Coordinates of C-alpha atoms in Angstrom, one line a residue:
X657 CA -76.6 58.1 22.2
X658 CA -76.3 61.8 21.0
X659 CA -72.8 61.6 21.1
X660 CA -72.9 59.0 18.9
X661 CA -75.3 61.0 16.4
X662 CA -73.3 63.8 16.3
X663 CA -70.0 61.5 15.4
X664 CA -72.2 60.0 12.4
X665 CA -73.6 63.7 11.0
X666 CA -69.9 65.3 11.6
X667 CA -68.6 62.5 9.9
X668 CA -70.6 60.2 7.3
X669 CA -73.3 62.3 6.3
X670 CA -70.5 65.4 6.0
X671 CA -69.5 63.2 3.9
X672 CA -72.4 62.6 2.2
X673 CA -72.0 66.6 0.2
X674 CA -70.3 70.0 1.6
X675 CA -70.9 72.6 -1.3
X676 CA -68.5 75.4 -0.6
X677 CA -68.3 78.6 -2.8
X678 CA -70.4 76.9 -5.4
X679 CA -67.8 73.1 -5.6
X680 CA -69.5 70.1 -4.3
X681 CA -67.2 67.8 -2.1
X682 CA -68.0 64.4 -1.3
X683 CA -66.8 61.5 0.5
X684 CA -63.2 61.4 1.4
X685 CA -62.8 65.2 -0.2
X686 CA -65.3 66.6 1.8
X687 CA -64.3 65.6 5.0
X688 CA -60.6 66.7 4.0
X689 CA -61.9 70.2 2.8
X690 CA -63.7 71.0 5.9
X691 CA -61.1 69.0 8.6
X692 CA -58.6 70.7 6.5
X693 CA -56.4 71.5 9.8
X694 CA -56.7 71.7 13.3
X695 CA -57.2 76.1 12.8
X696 CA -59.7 75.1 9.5
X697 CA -62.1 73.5 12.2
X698 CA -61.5 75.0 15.3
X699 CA -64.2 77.1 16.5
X700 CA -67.8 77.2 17.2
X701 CA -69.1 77.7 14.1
X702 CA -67.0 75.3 12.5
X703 CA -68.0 72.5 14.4
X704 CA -71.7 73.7 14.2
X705 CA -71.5 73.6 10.3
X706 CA -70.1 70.2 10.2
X707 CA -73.2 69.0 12.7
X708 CA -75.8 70.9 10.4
X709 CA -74.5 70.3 7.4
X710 CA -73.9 66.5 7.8
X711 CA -77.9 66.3 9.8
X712 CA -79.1 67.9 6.5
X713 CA -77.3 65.4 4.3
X714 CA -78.8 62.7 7.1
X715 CA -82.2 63.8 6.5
X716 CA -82.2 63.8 2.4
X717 CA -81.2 60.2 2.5
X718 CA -85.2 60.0 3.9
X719 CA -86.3 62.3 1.6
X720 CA -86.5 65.4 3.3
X721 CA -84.9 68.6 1.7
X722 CA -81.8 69.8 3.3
X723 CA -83.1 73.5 3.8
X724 CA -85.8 71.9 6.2
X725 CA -83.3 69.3 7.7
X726 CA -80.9 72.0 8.6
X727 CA -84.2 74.2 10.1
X728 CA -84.7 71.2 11.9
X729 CA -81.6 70.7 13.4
X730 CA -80.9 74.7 14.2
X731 CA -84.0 74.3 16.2
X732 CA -83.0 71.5 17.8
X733 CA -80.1 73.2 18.7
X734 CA -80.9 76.2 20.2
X735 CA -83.7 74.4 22.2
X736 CA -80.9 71.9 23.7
X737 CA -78.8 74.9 24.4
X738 CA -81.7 76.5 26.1
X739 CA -82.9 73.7 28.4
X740 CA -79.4 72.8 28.9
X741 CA -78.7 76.4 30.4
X742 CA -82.0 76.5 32.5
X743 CA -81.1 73.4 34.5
X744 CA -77.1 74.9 34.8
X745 CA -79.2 78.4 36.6
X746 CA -81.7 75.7 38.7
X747 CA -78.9 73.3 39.7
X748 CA -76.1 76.0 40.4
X749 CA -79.1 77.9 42.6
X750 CA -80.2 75.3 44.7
X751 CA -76.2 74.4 45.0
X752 CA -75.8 77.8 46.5
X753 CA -78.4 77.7 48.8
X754 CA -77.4 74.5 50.1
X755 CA -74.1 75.5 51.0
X756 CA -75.9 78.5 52.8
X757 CA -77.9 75.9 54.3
X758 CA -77.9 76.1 58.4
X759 CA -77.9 72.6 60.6
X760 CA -81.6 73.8 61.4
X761 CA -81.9 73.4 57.6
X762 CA -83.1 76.9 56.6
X763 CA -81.5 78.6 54.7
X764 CA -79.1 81.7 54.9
X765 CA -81.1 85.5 54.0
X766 CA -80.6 86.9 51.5
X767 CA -80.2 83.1 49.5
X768 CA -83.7 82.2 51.3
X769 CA -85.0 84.0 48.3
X770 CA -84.9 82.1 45.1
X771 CA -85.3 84.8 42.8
X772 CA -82.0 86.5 44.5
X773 CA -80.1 83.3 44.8
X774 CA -80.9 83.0 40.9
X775 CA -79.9 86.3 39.8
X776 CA -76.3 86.0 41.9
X777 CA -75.8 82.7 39.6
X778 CA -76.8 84.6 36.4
X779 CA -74.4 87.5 37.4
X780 CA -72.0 85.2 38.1
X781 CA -72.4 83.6 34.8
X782 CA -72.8 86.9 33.0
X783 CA -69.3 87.9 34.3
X784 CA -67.6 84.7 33.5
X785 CA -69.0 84.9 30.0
X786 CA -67.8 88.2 29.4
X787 CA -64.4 87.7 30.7
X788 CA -62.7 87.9 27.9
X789 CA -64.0 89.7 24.4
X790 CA -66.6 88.2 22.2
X791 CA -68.2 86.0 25.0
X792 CA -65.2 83.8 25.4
X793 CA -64.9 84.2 29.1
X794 CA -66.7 80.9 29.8
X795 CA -63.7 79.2 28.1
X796 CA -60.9 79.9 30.5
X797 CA -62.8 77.1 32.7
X798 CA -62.1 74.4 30.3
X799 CA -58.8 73.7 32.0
X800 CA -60.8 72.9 35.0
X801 CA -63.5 70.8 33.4
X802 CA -61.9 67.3 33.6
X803 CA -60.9 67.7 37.3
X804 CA -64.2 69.1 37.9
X805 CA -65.8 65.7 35.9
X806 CA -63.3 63.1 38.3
X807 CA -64.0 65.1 41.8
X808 CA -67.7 64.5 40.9
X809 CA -67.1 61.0 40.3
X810 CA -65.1 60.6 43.8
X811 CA -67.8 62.4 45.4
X812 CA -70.9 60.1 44.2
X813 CA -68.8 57.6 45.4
X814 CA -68.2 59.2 48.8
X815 CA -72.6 59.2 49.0
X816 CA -73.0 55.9 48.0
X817 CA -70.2 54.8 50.5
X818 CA -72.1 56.6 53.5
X819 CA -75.1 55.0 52.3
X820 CA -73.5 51.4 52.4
X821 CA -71.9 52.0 55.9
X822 CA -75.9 52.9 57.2
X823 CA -77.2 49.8 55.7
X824 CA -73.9 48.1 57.4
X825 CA -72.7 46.7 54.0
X826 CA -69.3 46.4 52.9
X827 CA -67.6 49.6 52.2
X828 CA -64.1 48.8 50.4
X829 CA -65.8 48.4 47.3
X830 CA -66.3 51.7 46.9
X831 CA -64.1 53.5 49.7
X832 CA -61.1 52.7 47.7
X833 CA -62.1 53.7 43.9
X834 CA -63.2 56.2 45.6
X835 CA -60.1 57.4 47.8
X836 CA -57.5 56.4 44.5
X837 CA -59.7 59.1 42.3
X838 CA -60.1 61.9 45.1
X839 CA -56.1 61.7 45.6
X840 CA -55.1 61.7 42.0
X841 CA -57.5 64.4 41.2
X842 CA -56.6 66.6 43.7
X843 CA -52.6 66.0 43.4
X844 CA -53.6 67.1 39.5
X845 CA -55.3 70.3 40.3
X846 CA -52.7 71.1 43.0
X847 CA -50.3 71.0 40.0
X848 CA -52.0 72.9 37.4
X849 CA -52.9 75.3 40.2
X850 CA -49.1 75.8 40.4
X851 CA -49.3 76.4 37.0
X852 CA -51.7 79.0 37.1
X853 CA -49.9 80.8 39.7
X854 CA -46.9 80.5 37.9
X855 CA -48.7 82.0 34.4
X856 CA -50.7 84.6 36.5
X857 CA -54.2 83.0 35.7
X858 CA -55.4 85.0 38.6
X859 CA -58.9 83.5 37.4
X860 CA -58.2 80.1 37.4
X861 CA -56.2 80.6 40.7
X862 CA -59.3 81.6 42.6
X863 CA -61.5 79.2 41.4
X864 CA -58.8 75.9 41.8
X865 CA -58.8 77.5 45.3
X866 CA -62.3 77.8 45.9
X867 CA -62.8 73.9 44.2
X868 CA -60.1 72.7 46.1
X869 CA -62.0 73.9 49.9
X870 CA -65.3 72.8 48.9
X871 CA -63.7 69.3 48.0
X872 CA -62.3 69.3 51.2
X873 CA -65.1 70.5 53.3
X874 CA -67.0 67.8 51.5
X875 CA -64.9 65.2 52.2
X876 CA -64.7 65.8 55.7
X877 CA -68.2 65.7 55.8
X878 CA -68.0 62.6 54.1
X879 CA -65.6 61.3 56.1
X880 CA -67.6 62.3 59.3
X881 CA -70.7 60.9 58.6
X882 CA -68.8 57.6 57.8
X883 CA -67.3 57.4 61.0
X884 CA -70.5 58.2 62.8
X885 CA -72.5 55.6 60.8
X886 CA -69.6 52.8 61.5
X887 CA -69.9 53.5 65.4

């Protein structure tokens, strides 16, 4: 549903009026003027000031001045970014303590502490971010982010097919979607690891590699507990 919102603003009500250097644009000419070229609207900012700008016009249509409907939306921005980054630290801490998690279930020292687990996350984070000059770091994942999106999907399939084989249901319908995605993803990001190697993306390299064993390790556990709930 926000997707969808953010189409409409960045689109119709962009449409709607772009005032730059003092000439109003509207309709067709406004979207043209800001979508100029790929390099026109690439860039944060530039797809920030079509959301804004095109919320703003949004608003007016209710009556609301555009100063106030662009407040609005800033605000709503920031605070989406904000709560958006606190569940990335809390999921990304309790991930790393889980994988420091012993068979007796406690967990690993120092990663028994929250507050260190958290700050090796925010480091982490910190040092991704500033990679690369002006904060761009964070970027050089992108590559990784629709392999990253597909393993997820194998692996909540891989769940609900354990689950399934405990309540002795039928397992193909998922086992198979499941095994088709794991094996393209995987042959994909053993490809673009290549890649990297190949370009030197030392970066990228470690991380593939790092994906790659958890997926595995996963998977085997996967697999394991399978077997044992079959038997």
């Amino acid at each position: 549903f926000l997707a969808v919102l953010v189409i409409v603003a960045a689109g119709a009500g962009l449409g709607m009026g772009l005032n730059d250097g003092g000439e109003l644009f509207t309709g067709l000419a406004a979207y043209e003027h800001h979508y100029a070229s790929w390099s026109s609207a690439n860039g944060l900012s530039a797809k920030l000031d079509a959301f804004i700008i095109g919320s703003a016009n949004l608003f007016s249509s209710f009556g609301i001045p555009q100063k106030y409907g662009a407040a609005f939306i800033v605000v709503f921005i920031v605070s989406f970014a904000n709560t958006t980054l606190d569940s990335a630290t809390r999921i990304q801490r309790i991930s790393l303590q889980e994988i420091f998690t012993g068979r007796d279930g406690t967990i690993r020292r120092p990663f028994h502490n929250r507050y260190m687990a958290t700050l090796v996350v925010v480091v982490a984070a910190a040092g991704m971010t500033f990679y690369r000059p002006g904060g761009q770091g964070a970027m050089v994942l992108w590559p990784l982010f629709g392999s990253l999106n597909q393993l997820m999907a194998a692996l909540a399939l891989g769940v609900v097919t354990v689950y399934m084989a405990a309540k002795k249901l039928p397992v193909l319908y998922t086992l198979l979607p499941m095994a088709a995605v794991l094996v393209l993803t995987l042959w994909a990001m053993a490809e673009n690891l290549a890649g990297y190697v190949k370009s030197g993306e030392i970066l990228l390299v470690v991380i593939s590699a790092i994906i790659l064993i958890l997926t595995a390790w996963l998977t085997g556990s996967s697999v394991s507990a399978l077997l044992r709930k079959r038997h």
